PDB file of C-alpha atoms in Angstrom:
ATOM      1  CA  MET A   1     148.517  26.213  47.382  1.00 85.00           C
ATOM      2  CA  LEU A   2     150.503  23.145  46.577  1.00 96.00           C
ATOM      3  CA  GLU A   3     153.957  23.745  44.809  1.00 98.00           C
ATOM      4  CA  ASN A   4     155.648  20.724  43.472  1.00 98.00           C
ATOM      5  CA  ILE A   5     159.536  20.854  43.988  1.00 98.00           C
ATOM      6  CA  SER A   6     160.496  17.543  43.050  1.00 98.00           C
ATOM      7  CA  SER A   7     159.317  14.494  40.882  1.00 98.00           C
ATOM      8  CA  VAL A   8     161.059  10.990  40.549  1.00 98.00           C
ATOM      9  CA  LYS A   9     160.031   7.748  38.997  1.00 98.00           C
ATOM     10  CA  VAL A  10     160.595   5.109  41.437  1.00 98.00           C
ATOM     11  CA  SER A  11     159.599   1.269  41.546  1.00 98.00           C
ATOM     12  CA  ASP A  12     157.024   2.295  38.826  1.00 98.00           C
ATOM     13  CA  GLY A  13     155.387   4.853  41.002  1.00 98.00           C
ATOM     14  CA  TRP A  14     156.359   8.407  41.851  1.00 98.00           C
ATOM     15  CA  HIS A  15     158.086  10.231  44.564  1.00 98.00           C
ATOM     16  CA  LYS A  16     156.996  13.780  44.896  1.00 98.00           C
ATOM     17  CA  GLN A  17     157.928  16.531  47.427  1.00 98.00           C
ATOM     18  CA  TYR A  18     155.822  19.615  47.818  1.00 98.00           C
ATOM     19  CA  ASN A  19     155.827  23.012  49.850  1.00 98.00           C
ATOM     20  CA  HIS A  20     152.618  24.681  51.249  1.00 98.00           C
ATOM     21  CA  ASN A  21     151.615  27.160  53.769  1.00 98.00           C
ATOM     22  CA  ALA A  22     150.321  25.536  56.692  1.00 98.00           C
ATOM     23  CA  THR A  23     147.956  27.536  58.949  1.00 98.00           C
ATOM     24  CA  SER A  24     148.757  25.134  61.915  1.00 98.00           C
ATOM     25  CA  THR A  25     152.215  25.801  62.181  1.00 98.00           C
ATOM     26  CA  ASN A  26     152.014  29.476  60.575  1.00 98.00           C
ATOM     27  CA  CYS A  27     154.854  28.691  57.861  1.00 97.00           C
ATOM     28  CA  SER A  28     155.678  27.129  54.795  1.00 98.00           C
ATOM     29  CA  MET A  29     155.919  23.299  55.373  1.00 98.00           C
ATOM     30  CA  ARG A  30     157.507  20.474  53.185  1.00 98.00           C
ATOM     31  CA  PHE A  31     156.233  16.883  52.782  1.00 98.00           C
ATOM     32  CA  ALA A  32     157.069  13.857  50.604  1.00 98.00           C
ATOM     33  CA  ILE A  33     154.580  11.464  49.039  1.00 98.00           C
ATOM     34  CA  PHE A  34     155.112   7.945  47.285  1.00 98.00           C
ATOM     35  CA  LEU A  35     152.259   7.096  45.049  1.00 98.00           C
ATOM     36  CA  PRO A  36     152.344   3.381  43.836  1.00 98.00           C
ATOM     37  CA  PRO A  37     151.746   2.532  40.515  1.00 98.00           C
ATOM     38  CA  GLY A  38     148.129   2.511  39.240  1.00 96.00           C
ATOM     39  CA  ALA A  39     146.918   5.173  42.027  1.00 98.00           C
ATOM     40  CA  SER A  40     144.653   7.445  40.312  1.00 97.00           C
ATOM     41  CA  GLU A  41     140.877   8.931  40.814  1.00 96.00           C
ATOM     42  CA  SER A  42     139.337   5.707  39.671  1.00 97.00           C
ATOM     43  CA  ASN A  43     141.755   3.641  41.804  1.00 97.00           C
ATOM     44  CA  LYS A  44     142.523   5.493  45.049  1.00 98.00           C
ATOM     45  CA  VAL A  45     145.011   3.915  47.460  1.00 98.00           C
ATOM     46  CA  PRO A  46     145.192   3.915  51.278  1.00 98.00           C
ATOM     47  CA  VAL A  47     148.012   5.849  53.171  1.00 98.00           C
ATOM     48  CA  LEU A  48     150.792   5.356  55.694  1.00 98.00           C
ATOM     49  CA  TYR A  49     151.969   8.155  57.379  1.00 99.00           C
ATOM     50  CA  TRP A  50     155.719   7.948  58.519  1.00 99.00           C
ATOM     51  CA  LEU A  51     157.072  10.373  61.044  1.00 98.00           C
ATOM     52  CA  SER A  52     160.944  10.697  61.225  1.00 98.00           C
ATOM     53  CA  GLY A  53     163.124  11.170  64.221  1.00 98.00           C
ATOM     54  CA  LEU A  54     165.299  14.117  65.430  1.00 98.00           C
ATOM     55  CA  THR A  55     167.319  16.046  63.277  1.00 97.00           C
ATOM     56  CA  CYS A  56     165.306  14.400  60.280  1.00 98.00           C
ATOM     57  CA  THR A  57     163.380  16.014  57.416  1.00 98.00           C
ATOM     58  CA  ASP A  58     160.829  14.572  54.749  1.00 98.00           C
ATOM     59  CA  GLU A  59     163.896  13.040  52.939  1.00 98.00           C
ATOM     60  CA  ASN A  60     165.579  10.693  55.527  1.00 98.00           C
ATOM     61  CA  PHE A  61     163.119   7.916  55.195  1.00 98.00           C
ATOM     62  CA  MET A  62     162.268   8.223  51.613  1.00 98.00           C
ATOM     63  CA  GLN A  63     166.101   8.148  50.744  1.00 97.00           C
ATOM     64  CA  LYS A  64     167.298   5.460  53.427  1.00 98.00           C
ATOM     65  CA  ALA A  65     164.363   3.319  54.022  1.00 98.00           C
ATOM     66  CA  GLY A  66     164.109   1.445  50.886  1.00 98.00           C
ATOM     67  CA  ALA A  67     160.430   1.052  51.166  1.00 98.00           C
ATOM     68  CA  PHE A  68     159.315   1.751  47.656  1.00 98.00           C
ATOM     69  CA  LYS A  69     159.662  -1.585  46.255  1.00 98.00           C
ATOM     70  CA  LYS A  70     157.062  -3.078  48.613  1.00 98.00           C
ATOM     71  CA  ALA A  71     154.949  -0.081  49.030  1.00 98.00           C
ATOM     72  CA  ALA A  72     154.575  -0.376  45.131  1.00 98.00           C
ATOM     73  CA  GLU A  73     153.804  -4.069  45.383  1.00 98.00           C
ATOM     74  CA  LEU A  74     151.180  -3.621  48.070  1.00 98.00           C
ATOM     75  CA  GLY A  75     149.373  -0.643  46.642  1.00 98.00           C
ATOM     76  CA  MET A  76     149.887   1.844  49.322  1.00 98.00           C
ATOM     77  CA  ALA A  77     150.849   5.525  49.490  1.00 98.00           C
ATOM     78  CA  ILE A  78     153.468   6.874  51.860  1.00 99.00           C
ATOM     79  CA  VAL A  79     153.250  10.362  53.287  1.00 99.00           C
ATOM     80  CA  ALA A  80     156.529  11.855  55.192  1.00 98.00           C
ATOM     81  CA  PRO A  81     156.119  15.102  56.596  1.00 98.00           C
ATOM     82  CA  ASP A  82     158.961  17.354  58.148  1.00 98.00           C
ATOM     83  CA  THR A  83     159.706  16.667  61.731  1.00 98.00           C
ATOM     84  CA  SER A  84     159.002  20.406  62.807  1.00 98.00           C
ATOM     85  CA  PRO A  85     158.100  23.900  61.190  1.00 98.00           C
ATOM     86  CA  ARG A  86     161.124  25.860  59.872  1.00 97.00           C
ATOM     87  CA  GLY A  87     162.036  29.078  58.315  1.00 94.00           C
ATOM     88  CA  GLU A  88     163.769  32.232  59.394  1.00 92.00           C
ATOM     89  CA  ASN A  89     160.759  33.376  61.639  1.00 94.00           C
ATOM     90  CA  VAL A  90     160.556  30.075  63.478  1.00 97.00           C
ATOM     91  CA  PRO A  91     162.174  30.033  66.784  1.00 95.00           C
ATOM     92  CA  ASP A  92     164.980  27.781  67.095  1.00 95.00           C
ATOM     93  CA  GLU A  93     167.839  26.660  69.444  1.00 93.00           C
ATOM     94  CA  ASP A  94     171.403  25.612  69.149  1.00 90.00           C
ATOM     95  CA  SER A  95     170.434  22.064  69.730  1.00 94.00           C
ATOM     96  CA  TYR A  96     170.008  18.705  67.946  1.00 96.00           C
ATOM     97  CA  ASP A  97     167.099  17.535  70.034  1.00 97.00           C
ATOM     98  CA  PHE A  98     164.978  20.821  70.813  1.00 97.00           C
ATOM     99  CA  GLY A  99     163.612  23.494  68.043  1.00 97.00           C
ATOM    100  CA  GLN A 100     163.938  23.276  64.346  1.00 98.00           C
ATOM    101  CA  GLY A 101     163.936  19.307  63.575  1.00 98.00           C
ATOM    102  CA  ALA A 102     162.665  18.307  66.756  1.00 98.00           C
ATOM    103  CA  GLY A 103     158.811  19.357  66.958  1.00 98.00           C
ATOM    104  CA  PHE A 104     158.011  16.124  69.003  1.00 98.00           C
ATOM    105  CA  TYR A 105     154.672  16.200  67.328  1.00 98.00           C
ATOM    106  CA  VAL A 106     152.892  18.201  70.039  1.00 98.00           C
ATOM    107  CA  ASN A 107     151.209  21.517  70.122  1.00 98.00           C
ATOM    108  CA  ALA A 108     153.526  24.000  71.807  1.00 98.00           C
ATOM    109  CA  THR A 109     151.840  26.163  74.548  1.00 98.00           C
ATOM    110  CA  GLN A 110     154.755  28.076  75.847  1.00 98.00           C
ATOM    111  CA  ALA A 111     156.371  31.378  74.045  1.00 97.00           C
ATOM    112  CA  PRO A 112     157.921  31.516  71.620  1.00 97.00           C
ATOM    113  CA  TYR A 113     157.018  28.107  70.505  1.00 98.00           C
ATOM    114  CA  ALA A 114     153.188  28.520  70.579  1.00 98.00           C
ATOM    115  CA  THR A 115     153.060  30.510  67.497  1.00 98.00           C
ATOM    116  CA  HIS A 116     154.358  27.643  65.127  1.00 98.00           C
ATOM    117  CA  TYR A 117     155.223  24.447  66.931  1.00 98.00           C
ATOM    118  CA  HIS A 118     151.854  22.753  66.334  1.00 98.00           C
ATOM    119  CA  MET A 119     153.092  19.457  64.783  1.00 98.00           C
ATOM    120  CA  TYR A 120     150.276  17.562  66.442  1.00 98.00           C
ATOM    121  CA  ASP A 121     147.420  19.387  64.619  1.00 98.00           C
ATOM    122  CA  TYR A 122     149.637  19.469  61.342  1.00 98.00           C
ATOM    123  CA  VAL A 123     150.054  15.517  61.347  1.00 98.00           C
ATOM    124  CA  VAL A 124     146.596  14.804  62.827  1.00 98.00           C
ATOM    125  CA  ASN A 125     144.236  17.222  60.913  1.00 98.00           C
ATOM    126  CA  GLU A 126     145.892  19.608  58.357  1.00 98.00           C
ATOM    127  CA  LEU A 127     148.188  17.197  56.335  1.00 98.00           C
ATOM    128  CA  PRO A 128     145.624  14.409  55.931  1.00 98.00           C
ATOM    129  CA  ARG A 129     143.105  17.047  54.807  1.00 98.00           C
ATOM    130  CA  LEU A 130     145.451  18.123  52.084  1.00 98.00           C
ATOM    131  CA  ILE A 131     146.594  14.583  51.120  1.00 98.00           C
ATOM    132  CA  GLU A 132     143.085  13.516  50.649  1.00 98.00           C
ATOM    133  CA  LYS A 133     141.932  16.758  48.801  1.00 98.00           C
ATOM    134  CA  HIS A 134     144.933  16.862  46.170  1.00 98.00           C
ATOM    135  CA  PHE A 135     145.833  13.114  45.790  1.00 98.00           C
ATOM    136  CA  PRO A 136     144.577   9.871  44.557  1.00 98.00           C
ATOM    137  CA  VAL A 137     143.924   8.416  48.208  1.00 98.00           C
ATOM    138  CA  THR A 138     141.276   7.227  50.370  1.00 98.00           C
ATOM    139  CA  GLY A 139     140.438   8.204  53.857  1.00 97.00           C
ATOM    140  CA  THR A 140     142.107   4.927  55.292  1.00 98.00           C
ATOM    141  CA  LYS A 141     145.096   5.494  57.344  1.00 98.00           C
ATOM    142  CA  ALA A 142     148.069   4.152  59.241  1.00 98.00           C
ATOM    143  CA  ILE A 143     150.632   5.471  60.916  1.00 99.00           C
ATOM    144  CA  SER A 144     154.392   4.786  61.654  1.00 99.00           C
ATOM    145  CA  GLY A 145     157.831   5.917  62.582  1.00 98.00           C
ATOM    146  CA  HIS A 146     161.141   6.142  64.117  1.00 98.00           C
ATOM    147  CA  SER A 147     162.377   7.370  67.672  1.00 98.00           C
ATOM    148  CA  MET A 148     160.844  10.565  68.208  1.00 98.00           C
ATOM    149  CA  GLY A 149     158.780   9.781  65.166  1.00 98.00           C
ATOM    150  CA  GLY A 150     158.082   6.310  66.674  1.00 98.00           C
ATOM    151  CA  HIS A 151     156.662   8.506  69.881  1.00 98.00           C
ATOM    152  CA  GLY A 152     154.584  10.370  67.435  1.00 98.00           C
ATOM    153  CA  ALA A 153     153.367   7.489  65.477  1.00 99.00           C
ATOM    154  CA  LEU A 154     152.316   5.490  68.711  1.00 98.00           C
ATOM    155  CA  MET A 155     150.929   8.714  70.926  1.00 98.00           C
ATOM    156  CA  ILE A 156     148.772  10.087  67.766  1.00 99.00           C
ATOM    157  CA  ALA A 157     147.349   6.670  67.069  1.00 98.00           C
ATOM    158  CA  LEU A 158     146.467   6.076  70.772  1.00 98.00           C
ATOM    159  CA  LYS A 159     144.963   9.306  70.974  1.00 98.00           C
ATOM    160  CA  ASN A 160     143.054   9.193  67.682  1.00 98.00           C
ATOM    161  CA  PRO A 161     142.070   5.315  67.473  1.00 98.00           C
ATOM    162  CA  GLN A 162     139.194   6.023  65.094  1.00 97.00           C
ATOM    163  CA  SER A 163     141.331   7.612  62.735  1.00 98.00           C
ATOM    164  CA  TYR A 164     144.095   5.119  62.176  1.00 98.00           C
ATOM    165  CA  VAL A 165     143.606   1.180  61.220  1.00 98.00           C
ATOM    166  CA  SER A 166     146.944   0.300  62.621  1.00 98.00           C
ATOM    167  CA  ALA A 167     150.156   1.856  64.206  1.00 98.00           C
ATOM    168  CA  SER A 168     154.132   0.709  64.212  1.00 98.00           C
ATOM    169  CA  ALA A 169     157.341   2.135  65.343  1.00 98.00           C
ATOM    170  CA  PHE A 170     161.121   1.447  65.055  1.00 98.00           C
ATOM    171  CA  SER A 171     162.875   2.297  68.484  1.00 98.00           C
ATOM    172  CA  PRO A 172     160.466   4.870  69.730  1.00 98.00           C
ATOM    173  CA  ILE A 173     160.288   7.224  72.906  1.00 98.00           C
ATOM    174  CA  VAL A 174     157.490   5.373  74.526  1.00 98.00           C
ATOM    175  CA  ASN A 175     157.657   7.134  77.815  1.00 98.00           C
ATOM    176  CA  PRO A 176     158.854  11.023  77.122  1.00 98.00           C
ATOM    177  CA  VAL A 177     158.048  12.044  80.553  1.00 98.00           C
ATOM    178  CA  ASN A 178     160.475  10.032  81.847  1.00 98.00           C
ATOM    179  CA  SER A 179     163.179  10.113  78.635  1.00 98.00           C
ATOM    180  CA  PRO A 180     165.806  13.099  79.009  1.00 98.00           C
ATOM    181  CA  TRP A 181     164.906  14.050  75.229  1.00 98.00           C
ATOM    182  CA  GLY A 182     161.090  14.067  76.353  1.00 98.00           C
ATOM    183  CA  VAL A 183     161.787  16.035  79.493  1.00 98.00           C
ATOM    184  CA  LYS A 184     163.824  18.726  77.420  1.00 98.00           C
ATOM    185  CA  ALA A 185     161.265  18.901  74.778  1.00 98.00           C
ATOM    186  CA  PHE A 186     158.126  19.050  77.004  1.00 98.00           C
ATOM    187  CA  THR A 187     159.504  21.243  79.275  1.00 98.00           C
ATOM    188  CA  GLY A 188     160.262  23.894  76.439  1.00 98.00           C
ATOM    189  CA  TYR A 189     157.154  23.269  74.582  1.00 98.00           C
ATOM    190  CA  LEU A 190     154.705  22.826  77.168  1.00 98.00           C
ATOM    191  CA  GLY A 191     155.869  24.283  80.520  1.00 98.00           C
ATOM    192  CA  ASN A 192     156.647  22.457  83.923  1.00 97.00           C
ATOM    193  CA  ASP A 193     153.071  20.960  84.375  1.00 96.00           C
ATOM    194  CA  LYS A 194     153.595  17.168  83.918  1.00 96.00           C
ATOM    195  CA  ALA A 195     150.041  16.448  84.256  1.00 96.00           C
ATOM    196  CA  VAL A 196     149.922  18.655  80.825  1.00 97.00           C
ATOM    197  CA  TRP A 197     152.945  16.475  79.489  1.00 98.00           C
ATOM    198  CA  ALA A 198     151.013  13.098  80.158  1.00 98.00           C
ATOM    199  CA  GLN A 199     148.596  14.040  77.112  1.00 98.00           C
ATOM    200  CA  TYR A 200     151.487  13.149  74.700  1.00 98.00           C
ATOM    201  CA  ASP A 201     153.037  10.160  76.555  1.00 98.00           C
ATOM    202  CA  SER A 202     152.290   6.937  74.858  1.00 98.00           C
ATOM    203  CA  CYS A 203     152.450   4.651  78.023  1.00 98.00           C
ATOM    204  CA  GLU A 204     149.910   7.241  80.044  1.00 98.00           C
ATOM    205  CA  LEU A 205     147.908   7.058  76.974  1.00 98.00           C
ATOM    206  CA  MET A 206     147.664   3.297  76.535  1.00 98.00           C
ATOM    207  CA  ARG A 207     147.221   2.999  80.391  1.00 98.00           C
ATOM    208  CA  GLN A 208     143.947   5.032  79.765  1.00 97.00           C
ATOM    209  CA  ALA A 209     142.757   3.445  76.917  1.00 98.00           C
ATOM    210  CA  LYS A 210     139.414   1.859  76.479  1.00 97.00           C
ATOM    211  CA  GLN A 211     139.283  -1.662  74.879  1.00 97.00           C
ATOM    212  CA  SER A 212     136.857  -0.690  72.229  1.00 97.00           C
ATOM    213  CA  ASP A 213     139.716   1.883  71.004  1.00 97.00           C
ATOM    214  CA  TYR A 214     142.087  -0.971  70.969  1.00 98.00           C
ATOM    215  CA  LEU A 215     144.120  -0.922  67.378  1.00 97.00           C
ATOM    216  CA  PRO A 216     147.005  -3.148  66.346  1.00 98.00           C
ATOM    217  CA  MET A 217     150.285  -1.790  67.265  1.00 98.00           C
ATOM    218  CA  LEU A 218     153.830  -3.278  66.092  1.00 98.00           C
ATOM    219  CA  ALA A 219     156.841  -2.043  67.548  1.00 98.00           C
ATOM    220  CA  SER A 220     160.707  -2.777  66.563  1.00 98.00           C
ATOM    221  CA  GLN A 221     163.891  -2.261  68.735  1.00 98.00           C
ATOM    222  CA  GLY A 222     167.389  -3.164  68.308  1.00 98.00           C
ATOM    223  CA  ASP A 223     169.185  -4.446  71.190  1.00 98.00           C
ATOM    224  CA  ALA A 224     172.487  -2.766  70.265  1.00 98.00           C
ATOM    225  CA  ASP A 225     170.940   0.743  70.163  1.00 98.00           C
ATOM    226  CA  ASN A 226     172.709   3.104  72.152  1.00 98.00           C
ATOM    227  CA  PHE A 227     169.599   4.976  73.284  1.00 98.00           C
ATOM    228  CA  LEU A 228     167.765   1.888  74.591  1.00 98.00           C
ATOM    229  CA  GLU A 229     168.486   2.109  78.379  1.00 97.00           C
ATOM    230  CA  GLU A 230     168.575   5.865  78.738  1.00 98.00           C
ATOM    231  CA  GLN A 231     165.937   7.445  76.255  1.00 98.00           C
ATOM    232  CA  LEU A 232     163.822   4.453  74.664  1.00 98.00           C
ATOM    233  CA  LYS A 233     162.867   2.102  77.717  1.00 97.00           C
ATOM    234  CA  PRO A 234     160.666  -0.227  75.466  1.00 98.00           C
ATOM    235  CA  GLU A 235     159.831  -2.318  78.495  1.00 98.00           C
ATOM    236  CA  LYS A 236     157.591   0.384  79.914  1.00 98.00           C
ATOM    237  CA  LEU A 237     155.511   0.294  77.170  1.00 98.00           C
ATOM    238  CA  ILE A 238     155.493  -3.627  77.285  1.00 98.00           C
ATOM    239  CA  ASN A 239     154.452  -3.854  80.750  1.00 98.00           C
ATOM    240  CA  VAL A 240     151.285  -1.373  80.428  1.00 98.00           C
ATOM    241  CA  ALA A 241     150.302  -3.650  77.040  1.00 98.00           C
ATOM    242  CA  LYS A 242     150.536  -6.723  79.203  1.00 98.00           C
ATOM    243  CA  GLU A 243     148.562  -4.787  82.190  1.00 98.00           C
ATOM    244  CA  LYS A 244     145.880  -3.839  79.621  1.00 98.00           C
ATOM    245  CA  ASN A 245     145.940  -6.589  77.432  1.00 98.00           C
ATOM    246  CA  TYR A 246     146.784  -4.240  74.329  1.00 98.00           C
ATOM    247  CA  PRO A 247     147.352  -5.838  70.979  1.00 98.00           C
ATOM    248  CA  LEU A 248     150.844  -4.656  71.017  1.00 98.00           C
ATOM    249  CA  SER A 249     153.391  -6.886  69.156  1.00 98.00           C
ATOM    250  CA  PHE A 250     157.033  -6.146  70.357  1.00 98.00           C
ATOM    251  CA  GLU A 251     160.119  -7.344  68.648  1.00 98.00           C
ATOM    252  CA  MET A 252     163.615  -6.851  69.845  1.00 98.00           C
ATOM    253  CA  GLN A 253     166.059  -7.634  67.279  1.00 98.00           C
ATOM    254  CA  ALA A 254     169.760  -8.793  68.083  1.00 98.00           C
ATOM    255  CA  GLY A 255     172.521  -6.903  66.968  1.00 98.00           C
ATOM    256  CA  TYR A 256     170.702  -3.873  65.304  1.00 98.00           C
ATOM    257  CA  ASP A 257     171.232  -0.133  66.382  1.00 98.00           C
ATOM    258  CA  HIS A 258     169.149   3.104  65.996  1.00 98.00           C
ATOM    259  CA  SER A 259     169.985   3.880  62.561  1.00 98.00           C
ATOM    260  CA  TYR A 260     168.372   3.486  59.026  1.00 98.00           C
ATOM    261  CA  PHE A 261     170.347   0.094  58.368  1.00 98.00           C
ATOM    262  CA  PHE A 262     167.761  -1.287  61.116  1.00 98.00           C
ATOM    263  CA  ILE A 263     164.793   0.240  59.512  1.00 98.00           C
ATOM    264  CA  SER A 264     165.454  -0.851  56.135  1.00 98.00           C
ATOM    265  CA  THR A 265     166.092  -4.359  57.220  1.00 98.00           C
ATOM    266  CA  PHE A 266     162.638  -4.768  58.866  1.00 98.00           C
ATOM    267  CA  ILE A 267     160.371  -1.908  56.739  1.00 98.00           C
ATOM    268  CA  ASP A 268     158.736  -4.662  54.560  1.00 98.00           C
ATOM    269  CA  GLN A 269     157.706  -6.341  57.603  1.00 98.00           C
ATOM    270  CA  HIS A 270     156.102  -3.160  58.839  1.00 98.00           C
ATOM    271  CA  LEU A 271     154.554  -2.339  55.543  1.00 98.00           C
ATOM    272  CA  SER A 272     152.885  -5.651  55.184  1.00 98.00           C
ATOM    273  CA  PHE A 273     151.807  -5.493  58.759  1.00 98.00           C
ATOM    274  CA  HIS A 274     149.912  -2.157  57.815  1.00 98.00           C
ATOM    275  CA  HIS A 275     148.796  -3.349  54.716  1.00 98.00           C
ATOM    276  CA  LYS A 276     146.563  -6.373  56.347  1.00 97.00           C
ATOM    277  CA  TYR A 277     144.673  -3.647  58.213  1.00 98.00           C
ATOM    278  CA  LEU A 278     144.506  -1.120  55.611  1.00 97.00           C
ATOM    279  CA  GLN A 279     142.685  -3.860  53.312  1.00 92.00           C
ATOM    280  CA  GLY A 280     140.434  -4.130  56.191  1.00 82.00           C
ATOM    281  CA  GLU A 281     141.193  -7.504  57.004  1.00 62.00           C
TER     282      GLU A 281
END
């Protein structure tokens, strides 16, 4: 059952927020959707799924990225889920990088997180089914995200190359098995077996990818990002892409940091990148 909790006209389209009871996460989940002008049952539009970073909700991208005008022009919907399950019964930690707001887009296997923290299943399976059932969209999907969400977008696309036409990321955690953020999250959600962690690591997944499963990928990174050296380490993914001849376009942008000022500057470029493939070009 979908509960509409807000609806605002913007760029001649509509931004709406909804709550629903999710089976994958066993709790109420919130997501936001932007529907461009003209979207209707007789004119269904493709969808870009956006995954946000640590501490974020569905609201950060929708309020700060400045994506609506370009998305309206290109005729694409944008769906932004929350970054984790939430609620009084959902386990949490007094930490910004683990627990609520930090689901890392994995399926947790460790107690007490295994009951609710199945964000991978939610993003890959449950949410798209819900969106395609209740809104005027096609089954054609692209995926993007920022930081932890950049990890999620690239990882999910690499694991499901037939489900998405393209993937992009801003400041992604590309090698979480070797990132302090990733090590903390994967230990808590998945246990100590690093072989299990590898299934959610973009570098490992790209290394294993078959050429028939390659899909176009764009990554943008600011060289003034405080997390660049310790947490993000984009050169690791760049090196794997070169080894595999994977179609990754990587752009280092001078002077930009980890914030939504960076995202808002280059979001139009990312939307245009996805539009090309969402239109089947």
